[in-house]
Amino acid sequence: MFDEALFQEALARPRLRRPVPEFLSGNRAGGRVRVLGEDELNAMTRRWFEDFDRKVAHYRTLGIDIQWTVEWAKKYWWSWLVRDMSLNHELYRADMRYKDPTTFGRTLIGQEEFVKYNFAFFDAIPDWRYDPLPGQVYIDLTPEGGTRIIVRYLGSGHFDGSLRFYPYDDTAPAIHGNGTFVQCTAVDRYHFDAAGLMTEGETLFDLLDALQSGGIVPSGDSWQFHALARASRAAAALHALRRRIPFSLAR
């Protein structure tokens, strides 16, 4: 049975493979980016939950009781920290819907698809952990009794494996890691029904930022990236030519 002790135990357990670098070694502009170490990440997550508690308590002074969202959030983060899906029936509706940049515009339907998508990241980055950023949680309550939450967070870990995209199996396109430590931000939105179960959600992140930060994609001022950009001219020219050719000739 889930309780506060399980959550605290999971949060305190080391996740990241050593060594963790002091700075990101990727190809992103903007100067050297300092890595947040595991102690800082744990402290940050604890502070996020403290902030969330204060926000929920403030709503209570207005006659709005959403205390259940705190327990939901702890179960949710616990399940991904320890890779335990036994509480999914308490977190998600069976027909939940979810989107992510790696679905290429598709919507995943059902808990099984949602879990398979998440484990694609764990397979690629075995020590992958999520940590919400303090102060960056936004709550919206609808007149129909629904609750919607947006959270911004950090993902951290060593990109050792292959990140499969949809459909997250051996047939899927994949990006192969080189062991580089990555740390990048993402934003999640969650929609809940009146029973407190997630009905739909979405993860939004800058895939180019993540791949450049991890050293997978070259930097924006490199000759390799400029060559890739120039290569798009041929496709654009071909597309423009096809538009100019009369339909009768094109057939």
CSV table of C-alpha atoms in Angstrom, one decimal:
chain,number,residue,atom,x,y,z
A,1,MET,CA,0.0,0.0,0.0
A,2,PHE,CA,1.3,3.4,-1.0
A,3,ASP,CA,2.2,5.9,1.8
A,4,GLU,CA,4.4,8.9,2.5
A,5,ALA,CA,7.3,6.7,3.7
A,6,LEU,CA,7.4,4.9,0.3
A,7,PHE,CA,7.5,8.2,-1.5
A,8,GLN,CA,10.3,9.7,0.7
A,9,GLU,CA,12.3,6.4,0.4
A,10,ALA,CA,12.1,6.5,-3.4
A,11,LEU,CA,13.0,10.1,-3.5
A,12,ALA,CA,16.1,9.6,-1.3
A,13,ARG,CA,17.4,6.6,-3.3
A,14,PRO,CA,20.2,7.4,-5.7
A,15,ARG,CA,19.2,7.1,-9.4
A,16,LEU,CA,21.9,8.7,-11.5
A,17,ARG,CA,24.8,6.6,-12.7
A,18,ARG,CA,28.2,8.0,-11.7
A,19,PRO,CA,30.0,10.1,-12.6
A,20,VAL,CA,27.6,13.0,-13.2
A,21,PRO,CA,29.4,15.8,-15.0
A,22,GLU,CA,29.6,19.4,-13.7
A,23,PHE,CA,28.5,20.8,-17.0
A,24,LEU,CA,26.6,19.5,-20.0
A,25,SER,CA,28.9,18.5,-22.8
A,26,GLY,CA,26.5,18.9,-25.6
A,27,ASN,CA,26.2,21.1,-28.7
A,28,ARG,CA,23.8,23.8,-27.4
A,29,ALA,CA,24.6,27.5,-27.7
A,30,GLY,CA,24.4,29.9,-24.8
A,31,GLY,CA,27.5,29.1,-22.8
A,32,ARG,CA,28.3,26.3,-20.4
A,33,VAL,CA,25.3,24.9,-18.7
A,34,ARG,CA,25.8,23.6,-15.1
A,35,VAL,CA,24.3,20.2,-14.3
A,36,LEU,CA,22.1,19.9,-11.3
A,37,GLY,CA,23.4,17.0,-9.2
A,38,GLU,CA,21.2,14.4,-7.5
A,39,ASP,CA,21.2,16.1,-4.1
A,40,GLU,CA,20.0,19.3,-5.8
A,41,LEU,CA,17.4,17.5,-7.8
A,42,ASN,CA,16.0,15.7,-4.7
A,43,ALA,CA,15.9,19.0,-2.8
A,44,MET,CA,14.2,20.7,-5.7
A,45,THR,CA,11.5,18.0,-5.9
A,46,ARG,CA,10.9,18.2,-2.2
A,47,ARG,CA,10.5,22.0,-2.5
A,48,TRP,CA,8.1,21.6,-5.4
A,49,PHE,CA,5.8,19.4,-3.3
A,50,GLU,CA,6.0,21.9,-0.4
A,51,ASP,CA,5.0,24.7,-2.8
A,52,PHE,CA,2.2,22.5,-4.2
A,53,ASP,CA,1.0,21.8,-0.6
A,54,ARG,CA,0.9,25.6,0.0
A,55,LYS,CA,-1.0,26.2,-3.2
A,56,VAL,CA,-3.6,23.5,-2.4
A,57,ALA,CA,-4.0,25.0,1.1
A,58,HIS,CA,-4.6,28.4,-0.4
A,59,TYR,CA,-7.4,27.0,-2.5
A,60,ARG,CA,-8.9,25.5,0.6
A,61,THR,CA,-9.2,29.0,2.1
A,62,LEU,CA,-11.4,29.8,-0.9
A,63,GLY,CA,-13.7,26.8,-0.2
A,64,ILE,CA,-12.1,24.6,-2.9
A,65,ASP,CA,-10.7,21.2,-1.7
A,66,ILE,CA,-8.3,19.7,-4.2
A,67,GLN,CA,-6.1,17.9,-1.6
A,68,TRP,CA,-6.4,14.7,-3.7
A,69,THR,CA,-4.1,16.2,-6.3
A,70,VAL,CA,-1.2,16.1,-3.8
A,71,GLU,CA,-1.6,12.4,-3.2
A,72,TRP,CA,-2.1,11.8,-7.0
A,73,ALA,CA,1.2,13.7,-7.7
A,74,LYS,CA,3.1,11.7,-5.2
A,75,LYS,CA,1.8,8.4,-6.5
A,76,TYR,CA,2.6,9.5,-10.0
A,77,TRP,CA,6.2,10.5,-9.3
A,78,TRP,CA,6.7,7.5,-7.1
A,79,SER,CA,5.6,5.1,-9.8
A,80,TRP,CA,8.1,6.5,-12.4
A,81,LEU,CA,10.9,6.8,-9.8
A,82,VAL,CA,10.7,3.1,-8.9
A,83,ARG,CA,9.2,1.9,-12.2
A,84,ASP,CA,6.2,0.4,-10.4
A,85,MET,CA,3.0,0.5,-12.4
A,86,SER,CA,0.8,-1.3,-9.7
A,87,LEU,CA,-1.1,1.9,-8.9
A,88,ASN,CA,-2.0,2.8,-12.5
A,89,HIS,CA,-5.7,2.1,-11.9
A,90,GLU,CA,-5.6,4.8,-9.2
A,91,LEU,CA,-3.9,7.3,-11.5
A,92,TYR,CA,-5.4,6.9,-15.0
A,93,ARG,CA,-8.7,6.1,-16.7
A,94,ALA,CA,-8.6,2.9,-18.7
A,95,ASP,CA,-9.2,4.8,-21.9
A,96,MET,CA,-6.8,7.7,-21.2
A,97,ARG,CA,-5.4,9.6,-24.2
A,98,TYR,CA,-1.9,11.0,-24.4
A,99,LYS,CA,0.4,12.8,-26.9
A,100,ASP,CA,4.1,13.4,-27.1
A,101,PRO,CA,6.5,14.7,-29.8
A,102,THR,CA,7.7,11.1,-30.3
A,103,THR,CA,4.2,10.0,-31.4
A,104,PHE,CA,4.5,12.1,-34.5
A,105,GLY,CA,1.0,13.6,-34.1
A,106,ARG,CA,-0.7,10.4,-33.0
A,107,THR,CA,-2.7,10.1,-29.8
A,108,LEU,CA,-1.9,7.1,-27.5
A,109,ILE,CA,-5.0,5.4,-26.1
A,110,GLY,CA,-5.0,3.3,-22.9
A,111,GLN,CA,-2.7,2.7,-20.0
A,112,GLU,CA,-0.7,0.0,-21.8
A,113,GLU,CA,0.2,2.4,-24.6
A,114,PHE,CA,1.1,5.1,-22.1
A,115,VAL,CA,3.4,2.8,-20.1
A,116,LYS,CA,5.1,1.5,-23.3
A,117,TYR,CA,5.8,5.1,-24.4
A,118,ASN,CA,7.3,6.0,-21.0
A,119,PHE,CA,9.5,2.9,-20.9
A,120,ALA,CA,11.0,3.8,-24.3
A,121,PHE,CA,12.7,6.6,-22.4
A,122,PHE,CA,13.8,4.4,-19.6
A,123,ASP,CA,15.2,1.8,-22.0
A,124,ALA,CA,17.2,4.6,-23.7
A,125,ILE,CA,18.3,6.3,-20.5
A,126,PRO,CA,18.3,3.7,-17.7
A,127,ASP,CA,19.0,6.1,-14.9
A,128,TRP,CA,16.4,8.6,-16.3
A,129,ARG,CA,14.6,10.6,-13.5
A,130,TYR,CA,12.0,13.4,-13.6
A,131,ASP,CA,12.1,16.3,-11.2
A,132,PRO,CA,9.5,19.1,-11.1
A,133,LEU,CA,10.7,22.7,-11.0
A,134,PRO,CA,9.6,24.6,-7.9
A,135,GLY,CA,6.9,27.2,-8.5
A,136,GLN,CA,6.1,25.9,-12.0
A,137,VAL,CA,2.8,24.1,-11.5
A,138,TYR,CA,-0.5,25.6,-12.8
A,139,ILE,CA,-4.0,24.5,-11.8
A,140,ASP,CA,-7.2,25.1,-13.7
A,141,LEU,CA,-10.6,24.1,-12.4
A,142,THR,CA,-13.6,23.8,-14.8
A,143,PRO,CA,-17.3,24.5,-14.0
A,144,GLU,CA,-18.0,20.9,-14.9
A,145,GLY,CA,-15.8,19.6,-12.1
A,146,GLY,CA,-12.7,18.8,-14.1
A,147,THR,CA,-9.2,19.6,-13.0
A,148,ARG,CA,-6.3,20.5,-15.3
A,149,ILE,CA,-2.7,20.8,-14.2
A,150,ILE,CA,0.5,21.9,-16.1
A,151,VAL,CA,3.9,21.1,-14.7
A,152,ARG,CA,7.4,22.0,-15.9
A,153,TYR,CA,10.2,19.7,-14.9
A,154,LEU,CA,13.7,18.5,-15.6
A,155,GLY,CA,14.6,15.1,-17.1
A,156,SER,CA,18.1,13.8,-16.3
A,157,GLY,CA,20.2,10.8,-17.1
A,158,HIS,CA,22.8,9.1,-19.3
A,159,PHE,CA,21.7,8.4,-22.9
A,160,ASP,CA,23.2,4.9,-23.1
A,161,GLY,CA,20.7,3.1,-25.3
A,162,SER,CA,18.4,3.7,-28.2
A,163,LEU,CA,15.3,6.0,-27.9
A,164,ARG,CA,12.5,4.4,-29.9
A,165,PHE,CA,9.7,6.6,-31.2
A,166,TYR,CA,6.2,5.5,-32.0
A,167,PRO,CA,5.2,2.6,-32.0
A,168,TYR,CA,8.0,2.1,-29.4
A,169,ASP,CA,9.0,-1.4,-30.6
A,170,ASP,CA,11.7,-3.0,-32.8
A,171,THR,CA,10.0,-1.6,-35.9
A,172,ALA,CA,10.2,2.0,-34.7
A,173,PRO,CA,12.6,4.7,-35.8
A,174,ALA,CA,15.2,5.2,-33.1
A,175,ILE,CA,17.9,7.7,-32.1
A,176,HIS,CA,21.0,6.0,-30.6
A,177,GLY,CA,22.7,7.5,-27.6
A,178,ASN,CA,26.4,7.9,-27.1
A,179,GLY,CA,26.5,7.7,-23.3
A,180,THR,CA,26.3,11.5,-22.8
A,181,PHE,CA,24.6,12.9,-19.7
A,182,VAL,CA,21.5,14.9,-20.7
A,183,GLN,CA,19.4,17.3,-18.6
A,184,CYS,CA,16.6,19.1,-20.3
A,185,THR,CA,13.2,20.6,-19.5
A,186,ALA,CA,9.7,19.6,-20.6
A,187,VAL,CA,6.2,20.6,-19.8
A,188,ASP,CA,3.3,18.2,-19.1
A,189,ARG,CA,-0.4,18.9,-19.0
A,190,TYR,CA,-2.9,16.6,-17.3
A,191,HIS,CA,-6.7,16.6,-17.5
A,192,PHE,CA,-8.6,14.8,-14.7
A,193,ASP,CA,-12.2,13.7,-14.4
A,194,ALA,CA,-14.4,14.3,-11.3
A,195,ALA,CA,-13.1,10.9,-9.9
A,196,GLY,CA,-9.5,12.2,-9.9
A,197,LEU,CA,-8.3,10.0,-12.8
A,198,MET,CA,-6.2,11.4,-15.7
A,199,THR,CA,-8.3,11.3,-18.8
A,200,GLU,CA,-5.8,12.9,-21.2
A,201,GLY,CA,-2.4,14.5,-21.2
A,202,GLU,CA,0.5,15.7,-23.3
A,203,THR,CA,4.2,16.1,-23.0
A,204,LEU,CA,5.8,19.0,-24.8
A,205,PHE,CA,9.6,19.4,-25.2
A,206,ASP,CA,12.1,20.8,-27.6
A,207,LEU,CA,13.5,17.6,-29.3
A,208,LEU,CA,16.2,19.6,-31.1
A,209,ASP,CA,17.3,21.1,-27.7
A,210,ALA,CA,17.4,17.7,-26.1
A,211,LEU,CA,19.4,16.1,-28.9
A,212,GLN,CA,21.9,19.0,-29.2
A,213,SER,CA,22.3,19.1,-25.4
A,214,GLY,CA,23.1,15.4,-25.5
A,215,GLY,CA,25.6,15.8,-28.3
A,216,ILE,CA,23.6,13.7,-30.7
A,217,VAL,CA,22.8,16.5,-33.2
A,218,PRO,CA,25.6,19.0,-34.1
A,219,SER,CA,25.4,22.6,-32.9
A,220,GLY,CA,23.6,25.3,-34.9
A,221,ASP,CA,26.9,27.0,-36.0
A,222,SER,CA,28.6,23.8,-37.2
A,223,TRP,CA,29.2,22.9,-40.8
A,224,GLN,CA,27.3,19.7,-40.3
A,225,PHE,CA,24.2,21.5,-39.2
A,226,HIS,CA,24.5,24.0,-42.0
A,227,ALA,CA,24.9,21.1,-44.5
A,228,LEU,CA,21.7,19.5,-43.2
A,229,ALA,CA,19.9,22.9,-43.5
A,230,ARG,CA,21.1,23.3,-47.1
A,231,ALA,CA,19.9,19.8,-48.0
A,232,SER,CA,16.4,21.0,-47.4
A,233,ARG,CA,16.6,23.3,-50.4
A,234,ALA,CA,16.4,20.4,-52.8
A,235,ALA,CA,13.2,19.1,-51.3
A,236,ALA,CA,11.7,22.7,-51.2
A,237,ALA,CA,12.7,23.2,-54.9
A,238,LEU,CA,11.1,19.9,-55.9
A,239,HIS,CA,7.9,20.7,-54.0
A,240,ALA,CA,7.7,24.2,-55.7
A,241,LEU,CA,8.3,22.5,-59.1
A,242,ARG,CA,5.5,20.1,-58.6
A,243,ARG,CA,3.1,23.0,-57.7
A,244,ARG,CA,4.0,24.7,-61.0
A,245,ILE,CA,3.5,21.7,-63.2
A,246,PRO,CA,-0.1,21.5,-64.6
A,247,PHE,CA,-2.1,18.7,-63.1
A,248,SER,CA,-2.6,17.0,-66.5
A,249,LEU,CA,1.1,16.8,-67.1
A,250,ALA,CA,1.8,15.7,-63.6
A,251,ARG,CA,-0.4,12.6,-64.2
